[in-house]
Coordinates of C-alpha atoms in Angstrom, one line a residue:
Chain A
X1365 CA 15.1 11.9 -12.0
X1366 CA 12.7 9.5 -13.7
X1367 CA 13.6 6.2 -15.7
X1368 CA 11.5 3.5 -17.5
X1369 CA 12.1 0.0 -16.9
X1370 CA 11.3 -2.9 -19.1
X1371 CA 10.4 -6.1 -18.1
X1372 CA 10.2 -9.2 -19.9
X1373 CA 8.0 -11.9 -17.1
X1374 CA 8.0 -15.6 -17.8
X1375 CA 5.2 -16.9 -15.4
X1376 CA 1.6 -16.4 -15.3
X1377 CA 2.0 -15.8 -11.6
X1378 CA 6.0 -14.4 -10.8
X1379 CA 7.7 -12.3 -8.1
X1380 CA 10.4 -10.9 -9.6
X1381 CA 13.6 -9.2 -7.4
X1382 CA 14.0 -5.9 -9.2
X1383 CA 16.5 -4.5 -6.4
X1384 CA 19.8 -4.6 -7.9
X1385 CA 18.1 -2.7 -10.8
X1386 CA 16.9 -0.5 -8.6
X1387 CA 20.6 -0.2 -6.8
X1388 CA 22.1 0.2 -9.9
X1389 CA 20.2 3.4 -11.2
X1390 CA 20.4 5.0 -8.3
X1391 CA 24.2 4.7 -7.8
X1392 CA 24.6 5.9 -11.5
X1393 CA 22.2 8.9 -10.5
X1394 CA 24.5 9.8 -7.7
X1395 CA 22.0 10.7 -5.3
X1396 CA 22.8 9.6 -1.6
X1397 CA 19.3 10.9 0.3
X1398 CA 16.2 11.2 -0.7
X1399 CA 12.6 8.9 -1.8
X1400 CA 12.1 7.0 -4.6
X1401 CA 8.7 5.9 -6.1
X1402 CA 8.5 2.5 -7.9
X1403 CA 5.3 2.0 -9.6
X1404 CA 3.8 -0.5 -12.1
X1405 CA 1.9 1.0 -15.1
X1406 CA -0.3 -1.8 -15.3
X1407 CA -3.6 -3.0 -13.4
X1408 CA -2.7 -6.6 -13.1
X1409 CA 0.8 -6.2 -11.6
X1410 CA 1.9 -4.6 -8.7
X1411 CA 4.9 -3.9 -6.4
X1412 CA 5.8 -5.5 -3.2
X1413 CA 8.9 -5.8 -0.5
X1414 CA 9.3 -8.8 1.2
X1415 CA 11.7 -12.0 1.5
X1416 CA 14.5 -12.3 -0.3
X1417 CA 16.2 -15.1 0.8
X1418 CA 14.2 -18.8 0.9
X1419 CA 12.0 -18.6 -2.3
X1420 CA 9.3 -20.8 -1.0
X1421 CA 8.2 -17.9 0.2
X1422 CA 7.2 -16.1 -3.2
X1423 CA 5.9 -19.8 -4.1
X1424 CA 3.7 -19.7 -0.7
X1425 CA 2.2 -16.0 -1.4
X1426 CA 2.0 -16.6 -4.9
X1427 CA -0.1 -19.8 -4.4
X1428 CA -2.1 -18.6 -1.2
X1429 CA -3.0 -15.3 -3.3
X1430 CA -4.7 -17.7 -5.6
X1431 CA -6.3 -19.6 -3.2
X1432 CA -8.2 -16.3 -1.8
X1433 CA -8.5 -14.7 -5.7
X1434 CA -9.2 -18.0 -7.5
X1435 CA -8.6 -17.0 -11.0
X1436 CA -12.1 -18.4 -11.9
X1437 CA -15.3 -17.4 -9.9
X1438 CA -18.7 -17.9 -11.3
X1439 CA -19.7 -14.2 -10.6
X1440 CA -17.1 -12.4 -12.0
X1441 CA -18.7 -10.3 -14.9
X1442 CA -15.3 -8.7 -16.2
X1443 CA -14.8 -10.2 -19.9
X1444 CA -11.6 -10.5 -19.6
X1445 CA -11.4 -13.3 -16.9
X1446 CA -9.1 -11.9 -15.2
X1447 CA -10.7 -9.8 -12.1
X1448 CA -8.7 -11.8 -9.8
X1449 CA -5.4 -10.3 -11.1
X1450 CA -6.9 -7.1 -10.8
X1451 CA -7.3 -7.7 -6.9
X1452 CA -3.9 -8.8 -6.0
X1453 CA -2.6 -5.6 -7.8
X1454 CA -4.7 -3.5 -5.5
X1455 CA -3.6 -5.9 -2.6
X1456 CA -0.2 -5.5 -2.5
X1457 CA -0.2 -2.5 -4.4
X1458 CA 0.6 -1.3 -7.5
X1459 CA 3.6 1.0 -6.4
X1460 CA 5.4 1.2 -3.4
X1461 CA 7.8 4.2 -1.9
X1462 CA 11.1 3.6 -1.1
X1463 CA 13.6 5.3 1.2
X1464 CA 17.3 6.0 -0.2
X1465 CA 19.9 6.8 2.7
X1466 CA 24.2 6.5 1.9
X1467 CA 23.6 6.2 -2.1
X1468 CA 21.3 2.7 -1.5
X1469 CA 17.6 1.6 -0.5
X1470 CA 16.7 1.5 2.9
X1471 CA 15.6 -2.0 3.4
X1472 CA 16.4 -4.3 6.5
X1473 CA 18.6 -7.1 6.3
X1474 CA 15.6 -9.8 4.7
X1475 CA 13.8 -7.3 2.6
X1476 CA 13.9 -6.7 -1.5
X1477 CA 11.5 -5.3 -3.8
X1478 CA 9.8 -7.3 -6.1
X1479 CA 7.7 -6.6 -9.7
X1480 CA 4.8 -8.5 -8.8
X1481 CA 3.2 -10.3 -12.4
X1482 CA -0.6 -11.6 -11.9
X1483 CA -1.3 -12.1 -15.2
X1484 CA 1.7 -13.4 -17.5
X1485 CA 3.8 -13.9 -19.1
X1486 CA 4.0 -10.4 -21.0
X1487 CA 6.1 -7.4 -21.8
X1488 CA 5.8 -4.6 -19.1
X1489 CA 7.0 -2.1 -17.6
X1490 CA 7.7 0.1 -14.2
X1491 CA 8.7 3.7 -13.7
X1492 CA 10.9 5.5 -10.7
X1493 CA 11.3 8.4 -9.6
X1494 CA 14.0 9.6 -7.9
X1495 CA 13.4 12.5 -4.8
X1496 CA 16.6 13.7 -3.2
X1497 CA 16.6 15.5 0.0
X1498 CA 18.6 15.7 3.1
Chain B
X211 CA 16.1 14.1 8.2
X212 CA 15.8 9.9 9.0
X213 CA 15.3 8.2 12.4
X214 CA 15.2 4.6 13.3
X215 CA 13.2 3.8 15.9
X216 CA 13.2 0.4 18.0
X217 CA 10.0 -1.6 19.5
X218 CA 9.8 -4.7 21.2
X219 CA 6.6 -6.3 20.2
X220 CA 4.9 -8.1 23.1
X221 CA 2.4 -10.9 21.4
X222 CA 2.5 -13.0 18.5
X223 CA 0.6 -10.4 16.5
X224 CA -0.4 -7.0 17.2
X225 CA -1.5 -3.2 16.1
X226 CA 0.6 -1.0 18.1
X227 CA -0.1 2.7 17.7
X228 CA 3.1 5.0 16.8
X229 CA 1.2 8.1 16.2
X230 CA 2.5 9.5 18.5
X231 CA 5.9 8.6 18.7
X232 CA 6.2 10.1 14.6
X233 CA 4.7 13.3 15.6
X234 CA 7.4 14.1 18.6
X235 CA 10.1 13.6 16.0
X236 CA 8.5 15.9 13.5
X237 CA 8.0 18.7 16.4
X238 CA 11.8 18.3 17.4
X239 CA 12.9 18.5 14.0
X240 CA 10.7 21.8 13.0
X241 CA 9.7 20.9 9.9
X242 CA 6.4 22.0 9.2
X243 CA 5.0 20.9 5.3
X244 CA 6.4 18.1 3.6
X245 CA 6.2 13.9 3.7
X246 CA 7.1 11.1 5.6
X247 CA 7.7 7.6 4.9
X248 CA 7.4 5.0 7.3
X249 CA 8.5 1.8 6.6
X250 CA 9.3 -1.9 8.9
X251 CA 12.6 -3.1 8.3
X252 CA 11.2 -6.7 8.4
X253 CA 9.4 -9.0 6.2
X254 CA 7.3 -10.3 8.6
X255 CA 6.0 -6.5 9.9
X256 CA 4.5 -4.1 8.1
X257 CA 2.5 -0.3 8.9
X258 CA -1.0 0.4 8.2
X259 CA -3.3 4.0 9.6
X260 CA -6.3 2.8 11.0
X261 CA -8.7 3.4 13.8
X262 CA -7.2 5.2 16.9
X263 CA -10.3 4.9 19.2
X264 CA -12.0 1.7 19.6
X265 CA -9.3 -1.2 20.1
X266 CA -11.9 -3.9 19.6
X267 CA -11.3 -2.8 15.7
X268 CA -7.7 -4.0 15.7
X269 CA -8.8 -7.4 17.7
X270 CA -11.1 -8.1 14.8
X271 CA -9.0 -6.8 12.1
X272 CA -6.0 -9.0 13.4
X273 CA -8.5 -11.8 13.7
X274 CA -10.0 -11.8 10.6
X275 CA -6.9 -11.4 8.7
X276 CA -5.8 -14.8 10.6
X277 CA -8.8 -16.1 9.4
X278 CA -7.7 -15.4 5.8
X279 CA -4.0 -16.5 6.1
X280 CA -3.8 -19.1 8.7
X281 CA -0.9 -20.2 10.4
X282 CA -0.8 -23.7 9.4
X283 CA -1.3 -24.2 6.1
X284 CA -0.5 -27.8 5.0
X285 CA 0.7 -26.5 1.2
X286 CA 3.1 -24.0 2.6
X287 CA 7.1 -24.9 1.4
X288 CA 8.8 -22.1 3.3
X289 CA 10.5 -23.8 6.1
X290 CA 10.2 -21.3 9.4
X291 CA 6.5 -21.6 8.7
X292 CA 5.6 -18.0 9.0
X293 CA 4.3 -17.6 5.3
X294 CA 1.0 -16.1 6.9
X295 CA 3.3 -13.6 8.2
X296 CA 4.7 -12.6 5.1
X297 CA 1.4 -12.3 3.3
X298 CA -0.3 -10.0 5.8
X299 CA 2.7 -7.7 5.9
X300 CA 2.4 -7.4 1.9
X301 CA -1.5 -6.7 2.2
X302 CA -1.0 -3.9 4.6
X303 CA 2.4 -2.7 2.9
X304 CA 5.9 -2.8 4.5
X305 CA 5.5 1.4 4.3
X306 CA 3.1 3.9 4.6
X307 CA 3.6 7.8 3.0
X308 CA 1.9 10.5 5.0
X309 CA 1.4 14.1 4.9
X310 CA 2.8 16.5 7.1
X311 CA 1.5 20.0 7.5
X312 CA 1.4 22.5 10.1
X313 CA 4.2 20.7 12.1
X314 CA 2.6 17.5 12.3
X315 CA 0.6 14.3 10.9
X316 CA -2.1 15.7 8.3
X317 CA -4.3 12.6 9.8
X318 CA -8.4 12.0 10.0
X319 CA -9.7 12.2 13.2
X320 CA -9.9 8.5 13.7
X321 CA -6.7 7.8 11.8
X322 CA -4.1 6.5 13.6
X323 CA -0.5 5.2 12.6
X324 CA 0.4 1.4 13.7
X325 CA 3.5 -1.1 13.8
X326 CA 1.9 -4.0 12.3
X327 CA 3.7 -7.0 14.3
X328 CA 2.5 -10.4 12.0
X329 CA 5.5 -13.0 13.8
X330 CA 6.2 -11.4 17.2
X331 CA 6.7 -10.8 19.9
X332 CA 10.1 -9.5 18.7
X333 CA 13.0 -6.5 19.0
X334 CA 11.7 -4.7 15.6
X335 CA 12.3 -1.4 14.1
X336 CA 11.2 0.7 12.1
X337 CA 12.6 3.8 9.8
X338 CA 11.5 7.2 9.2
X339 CA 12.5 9.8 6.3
X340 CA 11.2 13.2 6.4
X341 CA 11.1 15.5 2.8
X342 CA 10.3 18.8 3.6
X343 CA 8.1 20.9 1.0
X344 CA 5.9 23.8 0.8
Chain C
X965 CA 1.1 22.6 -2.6
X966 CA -1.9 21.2 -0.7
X967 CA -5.5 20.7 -1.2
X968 CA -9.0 19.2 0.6
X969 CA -11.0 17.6 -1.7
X970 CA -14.7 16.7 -0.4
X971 CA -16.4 13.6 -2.3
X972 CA -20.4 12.3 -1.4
X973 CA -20.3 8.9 -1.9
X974 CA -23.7 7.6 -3.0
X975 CA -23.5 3.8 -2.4
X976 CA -22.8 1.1 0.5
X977 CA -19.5 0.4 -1.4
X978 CA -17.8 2.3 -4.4
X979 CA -14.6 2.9 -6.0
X980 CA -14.9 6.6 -7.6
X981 CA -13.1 8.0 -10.6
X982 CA -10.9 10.9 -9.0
X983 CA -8.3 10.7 -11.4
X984 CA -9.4 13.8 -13.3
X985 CA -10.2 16.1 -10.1
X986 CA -6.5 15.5 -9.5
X987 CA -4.7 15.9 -12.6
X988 CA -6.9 19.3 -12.7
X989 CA -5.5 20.5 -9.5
X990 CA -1.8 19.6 -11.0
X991 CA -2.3 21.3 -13.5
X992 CA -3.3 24.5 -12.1
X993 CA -0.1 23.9 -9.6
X994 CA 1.9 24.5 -12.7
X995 CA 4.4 22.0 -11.4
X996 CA 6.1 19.8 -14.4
X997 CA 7.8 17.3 -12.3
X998 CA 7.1 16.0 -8.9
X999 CA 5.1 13.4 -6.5
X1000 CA 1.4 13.4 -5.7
X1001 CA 0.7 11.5 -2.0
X1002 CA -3.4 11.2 -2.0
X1003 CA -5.0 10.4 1.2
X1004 CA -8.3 9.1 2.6
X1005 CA -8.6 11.1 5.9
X1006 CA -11.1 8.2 7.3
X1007 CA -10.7 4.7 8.7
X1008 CA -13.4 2.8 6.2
X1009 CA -12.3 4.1 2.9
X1010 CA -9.0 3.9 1.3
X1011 CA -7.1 5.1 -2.3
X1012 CA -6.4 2.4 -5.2
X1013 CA -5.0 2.6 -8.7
X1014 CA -6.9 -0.2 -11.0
X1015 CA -8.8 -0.1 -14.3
X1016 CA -10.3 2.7 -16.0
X1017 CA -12.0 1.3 -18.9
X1018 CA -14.3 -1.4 -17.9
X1019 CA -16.9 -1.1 -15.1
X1020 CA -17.3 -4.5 -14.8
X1021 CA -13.7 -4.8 -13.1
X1022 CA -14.9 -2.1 -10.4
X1023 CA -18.4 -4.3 -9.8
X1024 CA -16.3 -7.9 -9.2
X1025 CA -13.5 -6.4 -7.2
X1026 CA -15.7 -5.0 -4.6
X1027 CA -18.1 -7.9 -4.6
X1028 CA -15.0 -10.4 -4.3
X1029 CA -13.7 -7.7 -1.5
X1030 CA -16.9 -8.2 0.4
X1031 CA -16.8 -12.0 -0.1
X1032 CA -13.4 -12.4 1.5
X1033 CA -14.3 -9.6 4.3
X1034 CA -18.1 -10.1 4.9
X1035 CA -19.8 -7.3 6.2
X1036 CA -21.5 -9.4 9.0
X1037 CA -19.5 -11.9 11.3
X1038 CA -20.0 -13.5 14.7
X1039 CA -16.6 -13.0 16.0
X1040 CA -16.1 -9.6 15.7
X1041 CA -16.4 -7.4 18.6
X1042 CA -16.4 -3.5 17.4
X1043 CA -19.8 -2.2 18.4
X1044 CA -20.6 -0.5 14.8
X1045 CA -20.3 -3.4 13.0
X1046 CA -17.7 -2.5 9.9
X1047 CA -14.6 -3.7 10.8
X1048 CA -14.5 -5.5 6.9
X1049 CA -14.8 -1.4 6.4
X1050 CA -11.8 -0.8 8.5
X1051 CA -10.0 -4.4 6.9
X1052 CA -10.6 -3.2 3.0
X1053 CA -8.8 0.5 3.6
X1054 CA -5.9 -1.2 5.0
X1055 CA -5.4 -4.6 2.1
X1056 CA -6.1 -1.4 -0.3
X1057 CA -4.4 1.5 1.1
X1058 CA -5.5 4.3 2.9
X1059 CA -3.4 6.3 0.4
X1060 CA -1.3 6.2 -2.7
X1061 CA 2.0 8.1 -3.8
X1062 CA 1.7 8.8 -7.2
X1063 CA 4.4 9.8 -10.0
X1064 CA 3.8 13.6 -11.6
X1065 CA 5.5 14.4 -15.1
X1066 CA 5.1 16.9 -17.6
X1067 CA 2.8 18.2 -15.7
X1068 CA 0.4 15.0 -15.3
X1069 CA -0.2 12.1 -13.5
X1070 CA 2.1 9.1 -14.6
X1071 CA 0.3 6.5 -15.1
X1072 CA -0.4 3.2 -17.8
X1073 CA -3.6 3.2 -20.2
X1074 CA -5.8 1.4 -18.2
X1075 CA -4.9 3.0 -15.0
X1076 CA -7.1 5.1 -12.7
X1077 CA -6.6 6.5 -9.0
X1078 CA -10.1 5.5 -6.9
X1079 CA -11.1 6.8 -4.2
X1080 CA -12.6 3.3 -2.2
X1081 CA -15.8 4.0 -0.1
X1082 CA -16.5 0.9 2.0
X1083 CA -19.1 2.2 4.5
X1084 CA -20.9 4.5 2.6
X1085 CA -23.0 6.5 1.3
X1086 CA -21.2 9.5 3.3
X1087 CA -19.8 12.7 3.6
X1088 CA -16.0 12.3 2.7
X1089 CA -12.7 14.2 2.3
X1090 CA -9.2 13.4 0.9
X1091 CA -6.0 15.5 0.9
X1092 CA -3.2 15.9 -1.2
X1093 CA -0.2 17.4 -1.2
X1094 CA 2.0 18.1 -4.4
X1095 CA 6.0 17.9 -4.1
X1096 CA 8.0 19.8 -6.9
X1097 CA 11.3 18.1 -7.5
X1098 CA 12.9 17.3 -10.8

């Protein structure tokens, strides 16, 4: 099973908790076991589990990323400007794979998946796949 | 087929290899082609597959990525501190999806699967799903 | 459905195109629908998906990687000398799941898979293995 997500980001820089959307199309797919595959289909935005709790923590990675990929560096030749987007993408990845167990993601107690933007605000989407098995 | 598996991380950060540990499951549950994801169940913990031979290359890599994200870091909001921790488990991924074939790990010879502790030492564990596939 | 794909890398550090050699291989699989894991099977050179249309992008991410992981420093202990080798497969992956359907490799305009050689030029393999599933 396969669905399109759209996405609608409001930041130039934004984690944003997808995993009640996530939650949701699984339970309507009825599947209880199996993998699923969340990916971005864009270069400067990625996918990423972590905190979903205190959101200084977003504001820390989101502002630390920066600090290591300032948007602006002097030997960037990409016309664009915006190499540095392109970096965190391939840093924390532009898809991640997910475990399903009892009908819901597998994630521990702190954990939730987030549509990473690096280069906002725009219109984008993800995809999923859906792999049951025992 | 899905196993959780417990470790108790002994420093504050650490590589520790689980090759091993992933490839006795696989044996005892005779599968022999198909995938597995790994993932940490923590924010603060994540998986990588790295070198399995010299240990001086997780000392450096562990180092340098301490280096990068420092502990202390006098912008950080997030109140427990431990935003470094979150940023090095979202470079090296909460997850990892490998290959298995023949009956076990379809891994280089110098690959090696590790439990990446980033906030330790602490009880942690980890998850494992198994898809079997020709 | 598995396969060894051998690569010579021709340059210290490259990201090269592979996104053709595998949508090939899918499509002589005849399989429609399914999931694509693509793995480096050495410890200095990973899988990414980034941009497929400018160069440029390819030229400033690796320089900006070897900036924040410089190929030379006085801390590190591992007797051949690239641990930023080793440090670069892990921030980008050693390997990538990827979404197959109708056939091809899912994926957004501008996206291409890489295969990331970071201690090259060299002799290299990666493997992939196809899952069918609807």
């Amino acid at each position: 099973m396969q669905k399109t997500f759209q996405i609608k980001t409001t930041r130039h820089s934004d984690m944003v908790d997808i995993t009640s959307k996530l939650e949701e199309w699984i339970y309507e797919s009825g599947v209880e076991e199996g993998i699923l595959v969340v990916t971005s289909m864009h270069t400067t935005a990625g996918i990423t589990v972590n905190e979903n709790a205190d959101p200084d923590v977003k504001t820390d990675m989101l502002r630390r990323l920066d600090e290591i990929y300032p948007w602006n560096h002097v030997k960037d030749l990409h016309a664009e400007g915006n190499t540095a987007a392109h970096l965190k993408t391939s840093t924390v990845g532009h898809a991640q794979t997910l475990i399903v167990s009892e009908g819901k993601l597998l994630l521990g107690t702190w954990q939730g998946v987030y549509f990473c933007e690096f280069d906002g605000p725009r219109d984008r989407n993800y995809q999923v796949k859906l792999i049951a098995a025992e």
